[in-house]
Amino acid sequence: MPPATQEKDADTTAAPAASGKRLQPLGRGLAVPPGAAPRSAVPSVRYDLAVSGTGESLDDGVPGDEPREIFERGGASWYGIQFHQRKTANGERFDMGAMTAAHKTLPFNTRVCVRSLVNGSEVLVRVNDRGPFTPGRIIDLSRAAADRIGLTSMGIKQVALSVIDREGMRCGGQAVAAEDLQPALLPEAPTSRVRAPAPARKRVIVPPRKRR
């Protein structure tokens, strides 16, 4: 056998002997010993609960702008073509392309800034319907409003609601104008025509014919 080969074989055989230990296969059990404290303790989040009157505030970072108070926080859903042109609770026709919403308690025509707690997007909506009546959900947005904050692709997600009741308050990075706070005019109901009473016919008495 060549000398170079002899030296190589000697090195490979001598290495385990020098360390005194051989490589052992990895065990199939858990890396954390039983009873040991977990390395990460992340608190669980309940997304199925609605919270009213949280006392929190939202600040969009504009200098000199006062932060908005959160009125309610919870799940948001949306409704679209299946309710399009049906009557809402305030008598309007539902338009899935309008920025409207349904809420259980807020007065009709209340302006609400809805902020997605998933991506931070905001949309200004007007309350014109009642609902949702499912536990954990606090608002139902129209299809257009849900698209604005990316809700249609996510399903039911957490949002924060702030009531916009003063001119100059901000939503979606823009100040709300005074005309945006005006109540919507409901369509006038068609008036039925009232017919005037027909004049009473005079009773004409015809004398009997005389016999000849």
Short mmCIF file of C-alpha atoms in Angstrom, two decimals:
data_model
loop_
_atom_site.label_atom_id
_atom_site.label_comp_id
_atom_site.label_asym_id
_atom_site.label_seq_id
_atom_site.Cartn_x
_atom_site.Cartn_y
_atom_site.Cartn_z
CA MET A 1 0.00 0.00 0.00
CA PRO A 2 1.40 3.48 -0.85
CA PRO A 3 2.63 5.60 2.08
CA ALA A 4 0.15 8.41 1.37
CA THR A 5 -2.73 5.97 1.67
CA GLN A 6 -1.37 4.57 4.90
CA GLU A 7 -1.16 8.05 6.48
CA LYS A 8 -4.77 8.90 5.44
CA ASP A 9 -6.15 5.70 6.91
CA ALA A 10 -4.23 6.31 10.10
CA ASP A 11 -5.74 9.79 10.48
CA THR A 12 -9.32 8.58 9.99
CA THR A 13 -8.97 5.76 12.45
CA ALA A 14 -7.18 7.83 15.04
CA ALA A 15 -9.72 10.69 15.17
CA PRO A 16 -12.50 8.85 17.07
CA ALA A 17 -9.95 7.37 19.43
CA ALA A 18 -8.51 10.78 20.27
CA SER A 19 -11.89 12.28 21.19
CA GLY A 20 -13.13 9.23 22.93
CA LYS A 21 -16.73 9.77 21.69
CA ARG A 22 -18.54 8.73 18.58
CA LEU A 23 -21.31 10.67 16.84
CA GLN A 24 -24.74 9.66 18.08
CA PRO A 25 -27.96 9.84 15.98
CA LEU A 26 -30.39 12.64 16.79
CA GLY A 27 -33.29 11.70 19.01
CA ARG A 28 -36.85 11.82 17.78
CA GLY A 29 -38.23 13.46 20.93
CA LEU A 30 -38.88 17.15 21.63
CA ALA A 31 -35.92 19.48 21.98
CA VAL A 32 -37.44 21.06 25.12
CA PRO A 33 -37.25 18.78 28.16
CA PRO A 34 -40.55 17.83 29.81
CA GLY A 35 -41.69 20.40 32.35
CA ALA A 36 -39.40 23.16 31.07
CA ALA A 37 -40.81 26.69 30.64
CA PRO A 38 -41.68 27.64 27.06
CA ARG A 39 -39.18 29.86 25.28
CA SER A 40 -41.92 32.15 23.90
CA ALA A 41 -45.06 33.26 25.70
CA VAL A 42 -47.19 35.20 23.19
CA PRO A 43 -50.64 36.14 24.60
CA SER A 44 -53.57 34.88 22.57
CA VAL A 45 -55.87 37.41 20.90
CA ARG A 46 -59.65 37.05 20.90
CA TYR A 47 -60.97 38.18 17.52
CA ASP A 48 -64.54 37.14 18.20
CA LEU A 49 -65.33 39.78 20.87
CA ALA A 50 -66.64 43.29 20.28
CA VAL A 51 -65.51 46.01 22.68
CA SER A 52 -67.43 49.26 23.13
CA GLY A 53 -66.19 52.40 24.83
CA THR A 54 -62.57 51.32 24.83
CA GLY A 55 -61.21 54.74 25.81
CA GLU A 56 -58.41 54.32 23.29
CA SER A 57 -57.49 56.92 20.70
CA LEU A 58 -56.14 56.87 17.16
CA ASP A 59 -53.52 59.31 15.93
CA ASP A 60 -52.75 59.54 12.21
CA GLY A 61 -49.52 61.42 12.86
CA VAL A 62 -50.58 64.80 11.44
CA PRO A 63 -48.97 67.64 13.47
CA GLY A 64 -51.54 69.68 15.36
CA ASP A 65 -54.35 67.20 14.68
CA GLU A 66 -56.19 65.87 17.69
CA PRO A 67 -56.40 62.07 17.96
CA ARG A 68 -59.77 60.43 17.38
CA GLU A 69 -61.44 58.49 20.15
CA ILE A 70 -62.33 54.89 19.38
CA PHE A 71 -66.06 54.35 19.76
CA GLU A 72 -66.04 50.58 19.25
CA ARG A 73 -63.71 47.79 18.23
CA GLY A 74 -64.62 44.39 16.85
CA GLY A 75 -65.29 42.34 13.74
CA ALA A 76 -66.48 43.83 10.44
CA SER A 77 -68.30 42.10 7.60
CA TRP A 78 -69.79 43.32 4.30
CA TYR A 79 -72.79 42.79 2.06
CA GLY A 80 -73.20 43.32 -1.66
CA ILE A 81 -75.14 42.14 -4.68
CA GLN A 82 -77.59 39.95 -2.77
CA PHE A 83 -79.01 43.06 -1.04
CA HIS A 84 -78.50 45.58 -3.85
CA GLN A 85 -81.50 47.94 -4.31
CA ARG A 86 -83.35 46.46 -1.36
CA LYS A 87 -84.76 48.84 1.23
CA THR A 88 -82.56 49.62 4.21
CA ALA A 89 -83.77 50.28 7.74
CA ASN A 90 -84.04 54.05 7.13
CA GLY A 91 -86.04 53.64 3.93
CA GLU A 92 -83.24 54.13 1.40
CA ARG A 93 -82.38 51.71 -1.36
CA PHE A 94 -79.16 49.88 -0.60
CA ASP A 95 -76.42 50.74 -3.08
CA MET A 96 -73.41 48.42 -2.86
CA GLY A 97 -71.34 51.07 -4.66
CA ALA A 98 -71.99 53.77 -2.03
CA MET A 99 -69.95 54.33 1.13
CA THR A 100 -72.59 53.20 3.62
CA ALA A 101 -72.78 50.79 6.53
CA ALA A 102 -75.12 49.05 8.95
CA HIS A 103 -74.74 49.52 12.71
CA LYS A 104 -76.89 48.31 15.59
CA THR A 105 -77.15 51.49 17.69
CA LEU A 106 -75.66 54.55 15.99
CA PRO A 107 -78.27 57.03 14.65
CA PHE A 108 -78.93 57.08 10.94
CA ASN A 109 -76.68 59.40 8.89
CA THR A 110 -73.89 59.17 11.48
CA ARG A 111 -70.50 59.40 9.81
CA VAL A 112 -68.08 56.72 10.97
CA CYS A 113 -64.40 56.34 10.17
CA VAL A 114 -63.63 52.62 9.92
CA ARG A 115 -59.98 51.67 10.36
CA SER A 116 -58.77 48.18 9.53
CA LEU A 117 -56.61 46.83 12.34
CA VAL A 118 -55.01 44.47 9.82
CA ASN A 119 -53.54 46.92 7.30
CA GLY A 120 -54.33 50.37 8.77
CA SER A 121 -56.56 51.48 5.87
CA GLU A 122 -59.51 53.79 6.63
CA VAL A 123 -62.83 54.61 4.97
CA LEU A 124 -65.56 57.11 5.84
CA VAL A 125 -69.06 55.61 5.77
CA ARG A 126 -72.58 56.77 6.58
CA VAL A 127 -74.92 54.64 8.71
CA ASN A 128 -78.19 53.93 6.87
CA ASP A 129 -79.05 50.40 8.00
CA ARG A 130 -79.26 48.19 11.06
CA GLY A 131 -77.05 45.21 11.78
CA PRO A 132 -75.06 43.04 12.00
CA PHE A 133 -76.79 40.80 14.52
CA THR A 134 -74.05 38.18 14.82
CA PRO A 135 -71.99 38.13 18.07
CA GLY A 136 -68.56 39.66 17.67
CA ARG A 137 -69.42 41.76 14.62
CA ILE A 138 -69.96 45.49 15.08
CA ILE A 139 -70.50 46.83 11.54
CA ASP A 140 -71.57 45.71 8.07
CA LEU A 141 -69.94 47.65 5.25
CA SER A 142 -71.14 48.06 1.70
CA ARG A 143 -69.14 46.29 -1.00
CA ALA A 144 -67.43 49.53 -2.09
CA ALA A 145 -66.46 50.49 1.48
CA ALA A 146 -65.15 46.99 2.16
CA ASP A 147 -63.03 47.15 -1.00
CA ARG A 148 -61.54 50.45 0.13
CA ILE A 149 -59.96 48.85 3.22
CA GLY A 150 -59.27 45.45 1.66
CA LEU A 151 -61.98 43.61 3.57
CA THR A 152 -63.56 41.67 0.70
CA SER A 153 -60.46 39.55 0.21
CA MET A 154 -60.02 38.90 3.93
CA GLY A 155 -63.52 38.05 5.13
CA ILE A 156 -64.35 39.11 8.69
CA LYS A 157 -61.53 41.19 10.18
CA GLN A 158 -60.99 43.46 13.17
CA VAL A 159 -61.71 47.18 12.80
CA ALA A 160 -61.89 50.26 15.02
CA LEU A 161 -64.77 52.74 14.69
CA SER A 162 -64.51 56.48 15.33
CA VAL A 163 -67.52 58.81 15.07
CA ILE A 164 -66.86 61.81 12.79
CA ASP A 165 -69.08 64.64 14.02
CA ARG A 166 -67.01 67.81 13.46
CA GLU A 167 -65.67 69.53 10.40
CA GLY A 168 -61.94 69.10 9.96
CA MET A 169 -61.69 65.67 11.58
CA ARG A 170 -59.59 63.33 9.47
CA CYS A 171 -60.31 59.92 8.00
CA GLY A 172 -58.16 58.14 5.48
CA GLY A 173 -55.62 60.95 5.53
CA GLN A 174 -58.13 63.62 4.46
CA ALA A 175 -60.04 66.23 6.43
CA VAL A 176 -63.82 65.77 6.43
CA ALA A 177 -65.67 68.69 4.84
CA ALA A 178 -68.86 70.22 6.21
CA GLU A 179 -70.96 68.96 3.28
CA ASP A 180 -69.88 65.40 4.05
CA LEU A 181 -71.56 65.70 7.46
CA GLN A 182 -74.94 66.79 6.11
CA PRO A 183 -77.79 64.28 6.48
CA ALA A 184 -78.83 62.51 3.32
CA LEU A 185 -82.16 63.43 1.79
CA LEU A 186 -84.53 60.53 1.48
CA PRO A 187 -86.39 60.18 -1.81
CA GLU A 188 -89.84 61.70 -1.66
CA ALA A 189 -92.70 59.27 -1.70
CA PRO A 190 -94.93 59.62 -4.76
CA THR A 191 -98.04 61.60 -3.94
CA SER A 192 -101.31 60.00 -4.94
CA ARG A 193 -103.70 62.14 -6.91
CA VAL A 194 -106.87 62.97 -5.05
CA ARG A 195 -109.87 63.13 -7.31
CA ALA A 196 -112.36 65.87 -6.68
CA PRO A 197 -115.82 64.61 -5.84
CA ALA A 198 -118.17 64.55 -8.81
CA PRO A 199 -120.98 67.09 -8.62
CA ALA A 200 -124.28 65.64 -7.52
CA ARG A 201 -126.71 65.09 -10.36
CA LYS A 202 -129.93 66.99 -10.24
CA ARG A 203 -132.97 64.83 -10.13
CA VAL A 204 -135.31 65.81 -12.94
CA ILE A 205 -138.94 64.98 -12.39
CA VAL A 206 -140.76 64.26 -15.65
CA PRO A 207 -144.53 64.81 -15.46
CA PRO A 208 -146.61 61.86 -16.64
CA ARG A 209 -148.07 62.07 -20.12
CA LYS A 210 -151.69 63.00 -20.32
CA ARG A 211 -153.96 60.55 -22.03
CA ARG A 212 -155.88 61.83 -25.00
#
